[in-house]
PDB file of C-alpha atoms in Angstrom:
ATOM      1  CA  MET A   1       6.546-111.177  78.336  1.00 37.00           C
ATOM      2  CA  SER A   2       9.633-111.165  76.106  1.00 37.00           C
ATOM      3  CA  ASP A   3      11.853-108.114  75.534  1.00 42.00           C
ATOM      4  CA  ALA A   4       9.982-106.968  72.478  1.00 39.00           C
ATOM      5  CA  ALA A   5       7.447-104.392  71.453  1.00 37.00           C
ATOM      6  CA  GLY A   6       4.642-106.672  72.521  1.00 38.00           C
ATOM      7  CA  ARG A   7       2.905-109.762  71.217  1.00 37.00           C
ATOM      8  CA  GLY A   8       0.133-108.798  68.859  1.00 41.00           C
ATOM      9  CA  LYS A   9      -2.115-105.765  69.161  1.00 49.00           C
ATOM     10  CA  THR A  10      -4.023-106.589  72.343  1.00 57.00           C
ATOM     11  CA  ALA A  11      -3.492-104.498  75.449  1.00 71.00           C
ATOM     12  CA  GLU A  12      -1.991-106.002  78.581  1.00 90.00           C
ATOM     13  CA  THR A  13      -2.763-104.457  81.955  1.00 95.00           C
ATOM     14  CA  TYR A  14      -0.242-103.551  84.658  1.00 98.00           C
ATOM     15  CA  ASP A  15      -0.256-101.595  87.872  1.00 98.00           C
ATOM     16  CA  VAL A  16       2.496 -99.291  86.631  1.00 98.00           C
ATOM     17  CA  GLY A  17       3.861 -98.311  83.260  1.00 98.00           C
ATOM     18  CA  ILE A  18       7.421 -96.912  83.239  1.00 98.00           C
ATOM     19  CA  VAL A  19       8.750 -94.991  80.248  1.00 97.00           C
ATOM     20  CA  GLY A  20      12.547 -94.933  80.133  1.00 95.00           C
ATOM     21  CA  GLY A  21      15.162 -97.530  81.052  1.00 95.00           C
ATOM     22  CA  GLY A  22      17.892 -95.417  82.605  1.00 93.00           C
ATOM     23  CA  PRO A  23      18.828 -95.462  86.316  1.00 95.00           C
ATOM     24  CA  ALA A  24      15.564 -93.804  87.376  1.00 96.00           C
ATOM     25  CA  GLY A  25      13.279 -96.114  85.434  1.00 97.00           C
ATOM     26  CA  LEU A  26      15.189 -99.279  86.292  1.00 98.00           C
ATOM     27  CA  SER A  27      15.380 -98.422  89.988  1.00 98.00           C
ATOM     28  CA  ALA A  28      11.660 -97.667  90.103  1.00 98.00           C
ATOM     29  CA  ALA A  29      10.826-100.920  88.327  1.00 98.00           C
ATOM     30  CA  ILE A  30      12.898-102.962  90.776  1.00 98.00           C
ATOM     31  CA  TRP A  31      11.288-101.351  93.820  1.00 98.00           C
ATOM     32  CA  LEU A  32       7.780-101.634  92.421  1.00 98.00           C
ATOM     33  CA  ALA A  33       8.332-105.323  91.764  1.00 98.00           C
ATOM     34  CA  ARG A  34       9.524-105.720  95.354  1.00 98.00           C
ATOM     35  CA  TYR A  35       6.215-104.190  96.426  1.00 98.00           C
ATOM     36  CA  LEU A  36       4.583-106.983  94.377  1.00 98.00           C
ATOM     37  CA  HIS A  37       3.137-104.636  91.773  1.00 98.00           C
ATOM     38  CA  SER A  38       2.977-105.651  88.143  1.00 98.00           C
ATOM     39  CA  ALA A  39       5.115-103.275  86.135  1.00 98.00           C
ATOM     40  CA  VAL A  40       6.093-102.798  82.518  1.00 98.00           C
ATOM     41  CA  LEU A  41       9.156-100.838  81.481  1.00 98.00           C
ATOM     42  CA  VAL A  42       9.351 -99.487  77.938  1.00 96.00           C
ATOM     43  CA  ASP A  43      12.831 -98.415  76.870  1.00 93.00           C
ATOM     44  CA  SER A  44      13.882 -96.905  73.544  1.00 86.00           C
ATOM     45  CA  GLY A  45      17.409 -98.303  73.945  1.00 78.00           C
ATOM     46  CA  ASP A  46      19.065 -94.965  73.114  1.00 73.00           C
ATOM     47  CA  PRO A  47      20.506 -93.707  76.420  1.00 67.00           C
ATOM     48  CA  ARG A  48      21.911 -90.213  76.729  1.00 59.00           C
ATOM     49  CA  ASN A  49      25.193 -91.359  78.296  1.00 57.00           C
ATOM     50  CA  TRP A  50      25.901 -94.310  75.996  1.00 58.00           C
ATOM     51  CA  GLU A  51      29.331 -92.965  74.900  1.00 58.00           C
ATOM     52  CA  THR A  52      30.428 -92.189  78.458  1.00 67.00           C
ATOM     53  CA  ARG A  53      33.317 -94.406  79.532  1.00 67.00           C
ATOM     54  CA  CYS A  54      32.147 -94.807  83.121  1.00 80.00           C
ATOM     55  CA  ILE A  55      29.661 -93.575  85.704  1.00 86.00           C
ATOM     56  CA  ASN A  56      31.822 -91.964  88.342  1.00 87.00           C
ATOM     57  CA  GLY A  57      30.863 -91.775  92.001  1.00 88.00           C
ATOM     58  CA  TYR A  58      28.232 -94.514  91.956  1.00 89.00           C
ATOM     59  CA  LEU A  59      28.341 -95.968  95.484  1.00 89.00           C
ATOM     60  CA  GLY A  60      30.237 -99.259  95.631  1.00 89.00           C
ATOM     61  CA  LEU A  61      30.637 -99.505  91.846  1.00 86.00           C
ATOM     62  CA  PRO A  62      33.742 -97.555  90.775  1.00 84.00           C
ATOM     63  CA  SER A  63      34.402 -97.204  87.034  1.00 79.00           C
ATOM     64  CA  LEU A  64      31.007 -98.685  86.199  1.00 84.00           C
ATOM     65  CA  ARG A  65      30.146 -98.369  82.514  1.00 87.00           C
ATOM     66  CA  PRO A  66      26.636 -97.152  81.585  1.00 87.00           C
ATOM     67  CA  ALA A  67      25.981-100.258  79.495  1.00 88.00           C
ATOM     68  CA  GLU A  68      26.912-102.494  82.421  1.00 91.00           C
ATOM     69  CA  LEU A  69      24.623-100.632  84.825  1.00 92.00           C
ATOM     70  CA  ARG A  70      21.751-100.918  82.368  1.00 93.00           C
ATOM     71  CA  ALA A  71      22.428-104.613  81.794  1.00 93.00           C
ATOM     72  CA  ARG A  72      22.485-105.321  85.535  1.00 95.00           C
ATOM     73  CA  GLY A  73      19.352-103.287  86.089  1.00 96.00           C
ATOM     74  CA  ARG A  74      17.451-104.945  83.259  1.00 96.00           C
ATOM     75  CA  GLN A  75      18.426-108.405  84.496  1.00 97.00           C
ATOM     76  CA  ALA A  76      17.265-107.512  88.002  1.00 98.00           C
ATOM     77  CA  CYS A  77      13.957-106.376  86.523  1.00 98.00           C
ATOM     78  CA  ARG A  78      13.514-109.628  84.633  1.00 97.00           C
ATOM     79  CA  ASP A  79      14.388-111.662  87.708  1.00 98.00           C
ATOM     80  CA  LEU A  80      11.637-109.851  89.630  1.00 98.00           C
ATOM     81  CA  GLY A  81       9.042-110.324  86.898  1.00 98.00           C
ATOM     82  CA  VAL A  82       9.048-106.844  85.338  1.00 98.00           C
ATOM     83  CA  ALA A  83       7.997-106.865  81.682  1.00 97.00           C
ATOM     84  CA  VAL A  84      10.632-105.107  79.571  1.00 96.00           C
ATOM     85  CA  HIS A  85       9.768-103.741  76.137  1.00 94.00           C
ATOM     86  CA  ASP A  86      12.484-102.490  73.795  1.00 93.00           C
ATOM     87  CA  ALA A  87      10.450 -99.903  71.955  1.00 93.00           C
ATOM     88  CA  LEU A  88       9.263 -96.315  71.825  1.00 92.00           C
ATOM     89  CA  VAL A  89       6.136 -95.072  73.547  1.00 94.00           C
ATOM     90  CA  LEU A  90       4.473 -92.992  70.865  1.00 94.00           C
ATOM     91  CA  ARG A  91       1.798 -91.483  73.097  1.00 94.00           C
ATOM     92  CA  ILE A  92      -0.011 -91.989  76.384  1.00 96.00           C
ATOM     93  CA  GLU A  93      -3.785 -91.690  76.519  1.00 95.00           C
ATOM     94  CA  ALA A  94      -5.893 -91.323  79.658  1.00 94.00           C
ATOM     95  CA  THR A  95      -8.786 -93.798  79.843  1.00 94.00           C
ATOM     96  CA  PRO A  96     -12.281 -93.161  81.282  1.00 92.00           C
ATOM     97  CA  ASP A  97     -11.487 -95.303  84.352  1.00 91.00           C
ATOM     98  CA  ASP A  98      -8.458 -93.158  85.382  1.00 91.00           C
ATOM     99  CA  ALA A  99      -5.916 -95.530  83.840  1.00 96.00           C
ATOM    100  CA  PHE A 100      -3.526 -94.905  80.951  1.00 97.00           C
ATOM    101  CA  ASP A 101      -2.941 -96.581  77.615  1.00 97.00           C
ATOM    102  CA  LEU A 102       0.686 -96.591  76.516  1.00 97.00           C
ATOM    103  CA  CYS A 103       0.704 -96.781  72.730  1.00 95.00           C
ATOM    104  CA  ILE A 104       3.910 -98.429  71.542  1.00 94.00           C
ATOM    105  CA  GLU A 105       5.544 -98.316  68.131  1.00 89.00           C
ATOM    106  CA  GLY A 106       4.445-101.132  65.899  1.00 86.00           C
ATOM    107  CA  GLY A 107       0.870-101.026  67.188  1.00 86.00           C
ATOM    108  CA  GLY A 108       1.415-102.511  70.643  1.00 89.00           C
ATOM    109  CA  ARG A 109      -0.487-101.139  73.622  1.00 93.00           C
ATOM    110  CA  VAL A 110      -0.344-101.644  77.387  1.00 96.00           C
ATOM    111  CA  THR A 111      -2.638-100.282  80.076  1.00 97.00           C
ATOM    112  CA  ALA A 112      -1.394 -99.081  83.462  1.00 98.00           C
ATOM    113  CA  GLN A 113      -3.029 -97.599  86.567  1.00 98.00           C
ATOM    114  CA  ARG A 114      -0.024 -95.355  87.172  1.00 98.00           C
ATOM    115  CA  VAL A 115       2.645 -93.908  84.886  1.00 98.00           C
ATOM    116  CA  LEU A 116       6.226 -92.985  85.684  1.00 98.00           C
ATOM    117  CA  LEU A 117       8.033 -90.786  83.169  1.00 97.00           C
ATOM    118  CA  ALA A 118      11.788 -91.412  83.320  1.00 96.00           C
ATOM    119  CA  ILE A 119      12.413 -90.203  79.799  1.00 91.00           C
ATOM    120  CA  GLY A 120      15.461 -88.037  80.452  1.00 84.00           C
ATOM    121  CA  PHE A 121      16.906 -85.303  78.252  1.00 80.00           C
ATOM    122  CA  ARG A 122      18.744 -85.042  74.951  1.00 78.00           C
ATOM    123  CA  ASP A 123      21.822 -82.880  74.431  1.00 75.00           C
ATOM    124  CA  ILE A 124      22.605 -80.519  71.555  1.00 78.00           C
ATOM    125  CA  TRP A 125      26.322 -80.689  70.850  1.00 83.00           C
ATOM    126  CA  PRO A 126      28.486 -77.948  69.342  1.00 88.00           C
ATOM    127  CA  ASP A 127      29.428 -78.774  65.765  1.00 91.00           C
ATOM    128  CA  ILE A 128      33.191 -79.182  66.213  1.00 96.00           C
ATOM    129  CA  PRO A 129      35.151 -81.776  64.208  1.00 97.00           C
ATOM    130  CA  GLY A 130      36.875 -84.315  66.436  1.00 97.00           C
ATOM    131  CA  LEU A 131      34.727 -83.700  69.507  1.00 94.00           C
ATOM    132  CA  SER A 132      32.759 -86.915  69.163  1.00 90.00           C
ATOM    133  CA  ARG A 133      35.994 -88.938  68.938  1.00 93.00           C
ATOM    134  CA  VAL A 134      37.065 -87.957  72.453  1.00 94.00           C
ATOM    135  CA  TYR A 135      33.647 -87.623  74.093  1.00 91.00           C
ATOM    136  CA  GLY A 136      33.301 -89.678  77.226  1.00 88.00           C
ATOM    137  CA  ALA A 137      37.061 -90.155  77.580  1.00 91.00           C
ATOM    138  CA  ASN A 138      38.324 -86.563  77.667  1.00 95.00           C
ATOM    139  CA  ALA A 139      35.363 -84.427  76.627  1.00 94.00           C
ATOM    140  CA  HIS A 140      32.529 -84.100  79.096  1.00 92.00           C
ATOM    141  CA  VAL A 141      29.405 -82.117  79.950  1.00 90.00           C
ATOM    142  CA  CYS A 142      29.280 -82.556  83.736  1.00 90.00           C
ATOM    143  CA  PRO A 143      32.015 -81.241  86.056  1.00 94.00           C
ATOM    144  CA  ASP A 144      30.299 -82.921  89.005  1.00 93.00           C
ATOM    145  CA  CYS A 145      30.660 -86.297  87.295  1.00 90.00           C
ATOM    146  CA  ASP A 146      34.106 -85.945  85.714  1.00 93.00           C
ATOM    147  CA  GLY A 147      35.861 -83.117  87.562  1.00 96.00           C
ATOM    148  CA  TYR A 148      37.860 -85.406  89.832  1.00 96.00           C
ATOM    149  CA  GLU A 149      39.474 -87.113  86.847  1.00 94.00           C
ATOM    150  CA  SER A 150      40.482 -83.630  85.594  1.00 97.00           C
ATOM    151  CA  ARG A 151      42.499 -82.584  88.610  1.00 97.00           C
ATOM    152  CA  GLY A 152      45.658 -80.693  87.721  1.00 97.00           C
ATOM    153  CA  LYS A 153      44.981 -80.905  83.980  1.00 98.00           C
ATOM    154  CA  ARG A 154      44.667 -78.226  81.295  1.00 98.00           C
ATOM    155  CA  LEU A 155      40.941 -77.658  80.816  1.00 98.00           C
ATOM    156  CA  ALA A 156      38.937 -75.856  78.158  1.00 98.00           C
ATOM    157  CA  VAL A 157      35.304 -74.880  78.661  1.00 97.00           C
ATOM    158  CA  ILE A 158      33.423 -74.507  75.385  1.00 97.00           C
ATOM    159  CA  GLY A 159      30.447 -72.185  75.735  1.00 95.00           C
ATOM    160  CA  ASN A 160      29.465 -68.630  76.506  1.00 94.00           C
ATOM    161  CA  GLY A 161      27.456 -66.554  78.912  1.00 95.00           C
ATOM    162  CA  ARG A 162      26.771 -67.231  82.560  1.00 94.00           C
ATOM    163  CA  HIS A 163      26.588 -70.980  82.065  1.00 93.00           C
ATOM    164  CA  ALA A 164      30.161 -71.158  80.729  1.00 96.00           C
ATOM    165  CA  VAL A 165      31.495 -68.982  83.539  1.00 97.00           C
ATOM    166  CA  GLY A 166      29.688 -71.105  86.120  1.00 96.00           C
ATOM    167  CA  MET A 167      31.201 -74.258  84.665  1.00 96.00           C
ATOM    168  CA  ALA A 168      34.692 -72.744  84.656  1.00 98.00           C
ATOM    169  CA  LEU A 169      34.342 -71.638  88.276  1.00 98.00           C
ATOM    170  CA  ASN A 170      33.090 -75.104  89.221  1.00 97.00           C
ATOM    171  CA  LEU A 171      36.144 -76.670  87.601  1.00 98.00           C
ATOM    172  CA  THR A 172      38.532 -74.561  89.722  1.00 98.00           C
ATOM    173  CA  THR A 173      37.894 -77.169  92.436  1.00 98.00           C
ATOM    174  CA  TRP A 174      40.183 -79.509  90.492  1.00 98.00           C
ATOM    175  CA  SER A 175      42.394 -77.299  88.299  1.00 98.00           C
ATOM    176  CA  ARG A 176      43.536 -73.710  87.953  1.00 97.00           C
ATOM    177  CA  ASP A 177      44.660 -74.126  84.317  1.00 98.00           C
ATOM    178  CA  ILE A 178      41.362 -73.255  82.648  1.00 98.00           C
ATOM    179  CA  VAL A 179      40.320 -71.323  79.533  1.00 98.00           C
ATOM    180  CA  ILE A 180      36.921 -70.518  78.042  1.00 98.00           C
ATOM    181  CA  CYS A 181      36.350 -70.832  74.282  1.00 97.00           C
ATOM    182  CA  THR A 182      33.117 -69.327  72.970  1.00 97.00           C
ATOM    183  CA  ASN A 183      33.532 -71.028  69.562  1.00 97.00           C
ATOM    184  CA  GLY A 184      32.788 -67.886  67.564  1.00 96.00           C
ATOM    185  CA  ARG A 185      29.859 -66.726  69.678  1.00 95.00           C
ATOM    186  CA  PRO A 186      29.859 -63.466  71.651  1.00 96.00           C
ATOM    187  CA  ALA A 187      31.139 -63.913  75.189  1.00 96.00           C
ATOM    188  CA  ASP A 188      27.822 -62.531  76.491  1.00 95.00           C
ATOM    189  CA  PHE A 189      29.240 -61.495  79.849  1.00 93.00           C
ATOM    190  CA  ASP A 190      26.799 -58.677  80.541  1.00 89.00           C
ATOM    191  CA  ASP A 191      27.000 -59.074  84.305  1.00 93.00           C
ATOM    192  CA  PRO A 192      30.196 -57.339  85.559  1.00 94.00           C
ATOM    193  CA  GLU A 193      30.580 -60.064  88.190  1.00 96.00           C
ATOM    194  CA  LEU A 194      31.333 -62.616  85.479  1.00 96.00           C
ATOM    195  CA  CYS A 195      34.365 -60.755  84.147  1.00 96.00           C
ATOM    196  CA  GLU A 196      35.544 -59.820  87.632  1.00 97.00           C
ATOM    197  CA  LYS A 197      35.656 -63.439  88.751  1.00 97.00           C
ATOM    198  CA  LEU A 198      37.327 -64.645  85.567  1.00 97.00           C
ATOM    199  CA  ASP A 199      39.961 -61.922  85.863  1.00 97.00           C
ATOM    200  CA  ALA A 200      40.588 -62.683  89.534  1.00 98.00           C
ATOM    201  CA  LEU A 201      41.155 -66.352  88.723  1.00 98.00           C
ATOM    202  CA  ARG A 202      43.129 -65.572  85.536  1.00 97.00           C
ATOM    203  CA  ILE A 203      40.787 -67.506  83.267  1.00 98.00           C
ATOM    204  CA  PRO A 204      41.194 -66.182  79.703  1.00 98.00           C
ATOM    205  CA  VAL A 205      38.414 -66.118  77.128  1.00 98.00           C
ATOM    206  CA  PHE A 206      38.935 -66.901  73.425  1.00 98.00           C
ATOM    207  CA  THR A 207      36.142 -65.951  71.035  1.00 97.00           C
ATOM    208  CA  ASP A 208      37.500 -67.356  67.750  1.00 97.00           C
ATOM    209  CA  PRO A 209      35.672 -70.347  66.250  1.00 98.00           C
ATOM    210  CA  ILE A 210      37.164 -73.752  67.025  1.00 98.00           C
ATOM    211  CA  ARG A 211      38.332 -75.364  63.799  1.00 98.00           C
ATOM    212  CA  ARG A 212      38.800 -78.822  65.300  1.00 98.00           C
ATOM    213  CA  VAL A 213      39.775 -80.897  68.308  1.00 98.00           C
ATOM    214  CA  CYS A 214      43.210 -82.396  67.693  1.00 98.00           C
ATOM    215  CA  TYR A 215      43.491 -85.855  69.189  1.00 97.00           C
ATOM    216  CA  ASP A 216      45.547 -89.015  69.344  1.00 97.00           C
ATOM    217  CA  GLY A 217      43.207 -91.924  69.982  1.00 96.00           C
ATOM    218  CA  THR A 218      40.984 -90.625  72.757  1.00 94.00           C
ATOM    219  CA  ALA A 219      43.619 -88.229  74.123  1.00 97.00           C
ATOM    220  CA  ILE A 220      43.185 -84.523  73.340  1.00 98.00           C
ATOM    221  CA  GLU A 221      46.311 -82.729  72.137  1.00 97.00           C
ATOM    222  CA  CYS A 222      44.924 -79.242  71.558  1.00 98.00           C
ATOM    223  CA  LEU A 223      42.071 -77.114  70.280  1.00 98.00           C
ATOM    224  CA  GLU A 224      42.843 -75.552  66.917  1.00 98.00           C
ATOM    225  CA  LEU A 225      41.167 -72.164  66.464  1.00 98.00           C
ATOM    226  CA  ALA A 226      40.135 -70.584  63.180  1.00 97.00           C
ATOM    227  CA  ASN A 227      42.930 -68.006  63.479  1.00 96.00           C
ATOM    228  CA  GLY A 228      45.484 -70.829  63.373  1.00 96.00           C
ATOM    229  CA  SER A 229      46.443 -70.756  67.036  1.00 96.00           C
ATOM    230  CA  ARG A 230      46.434 -73.906  69.117  1.00 97.00           C
ATOM    231  CA  LEU A 231      45.415 -74.171  72.745  1.00 97.00           C
ATOM    232  CA  ALA A 232      47.154 -77.000  74.589  1.00 97.00           C
ATOM    233  CA  THR A 233      44.331 -78.921  76.264  1.00 98.00           C
ATOM    234  CA  ASP A 234      43.980 -82.175  78.151  1.00 98.00           C
ATOM    235  CA  LYS A 235      40.232 -82.178  78.724  1.00 98.00           C
ATOM    236  CA  VAL A 236      37.219 -80.336  77.351  1.00 97.00           C
ATOM    237  CA  PHE A 237      33.975 -79.517  79.122  1.00 96.00           C
ATOM    238  CA  PHE A 238      31.219 -78.073  76.980  1.00 91.00           C
ATOM    239  CA  THR A 239      27.994 -76.358  77.890  1.00 84.00           C
ATOM    240  CA  ILE A 240      25.058 -77.630  75.920  1.00 73.00           C
ATOM    241  CA  ALA A 241      21.470 -76.973  75.083  1.00 74.00           C
ATOM    242  CA  GLN A 242      19.057 -79.669  76.241  1.00 75.00           C
ATOM    243  CA  TYR A 243      15.535 -80.742  75.453  1.00 73.00           C
ATOM    244  CA  PRO A 244      13.227 -83.487  76.788  1.00 77.00           C
ATOM    245  CA  ALA A 245      13.792 -86.864  75.164  1.00 71.00           C
ATOM    246  CA  ASP A 246      10.162 -86.889  74.014  1.00 74.00           C
ATOM    247  CA  ASP A 247       6.952 -84.872  74.358  1.00 85.00           C
ATOM    248  CA  LEU A 248       4.998 -87.286  76.560  1.00 93.00           C
ATOM    249  CA  GLY A 249       5.036 -84.985  79.579  1.00 92.00           C
ATOM    250  CA  ALA A 250       3.791 -82.033  77.551  1.00 91.00           C
ATOM    251  CA  GLU A 251       1.133 -84.142  75.835  1.00 92.00           C
ATOM    252  CA  LEU A 252      -0.180 -85.330  79.203  1.00 95.00           C
ATOM    253  CA  GLY A 253      -0.338 -81.739  80.404  1.00 95.00           C
ATOM    254  CA  CYS A 254       2.352 -81.982  83.102  1.00 96.00           C
ATOM    255  CA  ALA A 255       3.514 -78.616  84.387  1.00 96.00           C
ATOM    256  CA  ARG A 256       7.074 -77.819  83.316  1.00 94.00           C
ATOM    257  CA  ASP A 257       9.682 -75.202  84.085  1.00 92.00           C
ATOM    258  CA  SER A 258      11.347 -72.866  81.577  1.00 89.00           C
ATOM    259  CA  GLY A 259      13.961 -75.516  80.754  1.00 85.00           C
ATOM    260  CA  GLY A 260      11.371 -78.168  79.904  1.00 88.00           C
ATOM    261  CA  HIS A 261      11.819 -80.151  83.132  1.00 92.00           C
ATOM    262  CA  ILE A 262       8.666 -81.736  84.526  1.00 95.00           C
ATOM    263  CA  ILE A 263       7.790 -80.195  87.883  1.00 97.00           C
ATOM    264  CA  VAL A 264       7.181 -82.709  90.680  1.00 97.00           C
ATOM    265  CA  ASP A 265       6.439 -82.608  94.401  1.00 97.00           C
ATOM    266  CA  GLU A 266       8.524 -84.310  97.102  1.00 97.00           C
ATOM    267  CA  HIS A 267       6.912 -87.631  96.149  1.00 97.00           C
ATOM    268  CA  HIS A 268       7.750 -87.152  92.439  1.00 98.00           C
ATOM    269  CA  HIS A 269       4.073 -86.737  91.578  1.00 98.00           C
ATOM    270  CA  THR A 270       3.478 -84.388  88.643  1.00 98.00           C
ATOM    271  CA  SER A 271       0.635 -81.933  88.237  1.00 97.00           C
ATOM    272  CA  VAL A 272      -1.352 -84.691  86.481  1.00 97.00           C
ATOM    273  CA  ARG A 273      -3.140 -87.201  88.693  1.00 96.00           C
ATOM    274  CA  ASN A 274      -1.421 -90.611  88.835  1.00 97.00           C
ATOM    275  CA  VAL A 275       1.496 -89.473  86.656  1.00 98.00           C
ATOM    276  CA  PHE A 276       4.955 -89.423  88.267  1.00 98.00           C
ATOM    277  CA  ALA A 277       8.371 -88.407  86.956  1.00 98.00           C
ATOM    278  CA  ALA A 278      11.985 -89.022  88.011  1.00 97.00           C
ATOM    279  CA  GLY A 279      15.530 -88.713  86.729  1.00 94.00           C
ATOM    280  CA  ASP A 280      17.008 -86.049  84.471  1.00 91.00           C
ATOM    281  CA  ILE A 281      13.553 -85.008  83.262  1.00 93.00           C
ATOM    282  CA  VAL A 282      12.835 -83.364  86.642  1.00 94.00           C
ATOM    283  CA  PRO A 283      14.749 -80.355  88.039  1.00 93.00           C
ATOM    284  CA  GLY A 284      17.898 -81.088  90.007  1.00 91.00           C
ATOM    285  CA  PRO A 285      21.375 -82.563  89.576  1.00 89.00           C
ATOM    286  CA  GLN A 286      21.780 -84.819  86.581  1.00 87.00           C
ATOM    287  CA  LEU A 287      23.670 -87.632  88.297  1.00 91.00           C
ATOM    288  CA  ALA A 288      23.072 -91.338  87.750  1.00 92.00           C
ATOM    289  CA  ILE A 289      23.084 -92.048  91.477  1.00 94.00           C
ATOM    290  CA  ALA A 290      20.553 -89.244  92.073  1.00 95.00           C
ATOM    291  CA  ALA A 291      18.320 -90.557  89.288  1.00 95.00           C
ATOM    292  CA  ALA A 292      18.365 -94.050  90.784  1.00 97.00           C
ATOM    293  CA  ALA A 293      17.410 -92.629  94.186  1.00 97.00           C
ATOM    294  CA  GLU A 294      14.595 -90.594  92.650  1.00 97.00           C
ATOM    295  CA  GLY A 295      13.267 -93.714  90.953  1.00 98.00           C
ATOM    296  CA  ALA A 296      13.136 -95.494  94.316  1.00 98.00           C
ATOM    297  CA  VAL A 297      11.365 -92.538  95.973  1.00 98.00           C
ATOM    298  CA  ALA A 298       8.851 -92.374  93.137  1.00 98.00           C
ATOM    299  CA  ALA A 299       8.238 -96.124  93.406  1.00 98.00           C
ATOM    300  CA  LEU A 300       7.485 -95.800  97.104  1.00 98.00           C
ATOM    301  CA  ALA A 301       4.974 -93.022  96.409  1.00 98.00           C
ATOM    302  CA  ILE A 302       3.373 -94.984  93.587  1.00 98.00           C
ATOM    303  CA  HIS A 303       3.060 -98.026  95.831  1.00 98.00           C
ATOM    304  CA  LYS A 304       1.356 -95.998  98.551  1.00 97.00           C
ATOM    305  CA  SER A 305      -1.067 -94.559  96.002  1.00 97.00           C
ATOM    306  CA  LEU A 306      -2.063 -98.091  94.973  1.00 98.00           C
ATOM    307  CA  VAL A 307      -2.645 -99.445  98.475  1.00 96.00           C
ATOM    308  CA  PRO A 308      -6.419 -99.619  99.168  1.00 94.00           C
ATOM    309  CA  GLU A 309      -7.738 -97.362 101.927  1.00 92.00           C
ATOM    310  CA  GLY A 310      -8.780-100.406 103.954  1.00 93.00           C
ATOM    311  CA  ARG A 311      -5.107-101.306 104.367  1.00 94.00           C
ATOM    312  CA  LYS A 312      -3.979 -97.874 105.536  1.00 92.00           C
ATOM    313  CA  LEU A 313      -4.367 -95.870 108.724  1.00 92.00           C
ATOM    314  CA  ALA A 314      -5.857 -92.401 108.521  1.00 87.00           C
ATOM    315  CA  PRO A 315      -3.197 -89.661 108.801  1.00 84.00           C
ATOM    316  CA  VAL A 316      -2.848 -88.019 112.223  1.00 86.00           C
TER     317      VAL A 316
END
């Protein structure tokens, strides 16, 4: 099958349908193909980390760009016979024979015995002029991913409440020159522990709105506040609101936590029979290497669920 939204309106049948072409979905597709299962991967082509300059800490692949990882993963899928569709899955419908129909934009449809949701999350950015120009180079959302590159630098955390304090404390691993900017929102430090720890580490808090990020190319020069002051800054980390990339998990009835993550067991099986989930859409660290590992674990579980009973020993 070509990398398209399908050929015609007829449904094609696969063992597994994978929604999402990030590290989790690609890893799962590769492993499922190695188990000799037919698999189709449907990818919207709009990854969350597209602007990120590199995926740090990925074993054996330093300074790997997200686009390069995706390209390598997609080629590996093709080489193993995985069908890759560049399209959106509009909805997933359970069939009377315990399979699923994946309805694809443009009228395409594929049928799968198992479904893996690797749909990820979307981020809600603060509306600050100049932030998008430096994002991925010197503005980040994940200290775990980009903290090492921030060592010894002047850091600004944009956000408020417990989340902002937690991010600032996390960043003290790499720098002690840190400020918090609430961007016009109340600090919302109701818990006395928050202020105590910020004071002990001499992390100041600025509540004025941020007028703009001043930059030269992708380098940050300062944050200009609405009161006219300028905060010398090398790197920005901002706390963000997130939401699932689509509503497929909710539409299927998968149990979710308060943040919208799909709840899974140790085998990445959801609360819905024969529906699995992996990657950023499930609770846990949002790291590319973790998502790839989760995709492999989910693939193993899916494979075992497809093996006929006559080819398995009874558990002891």
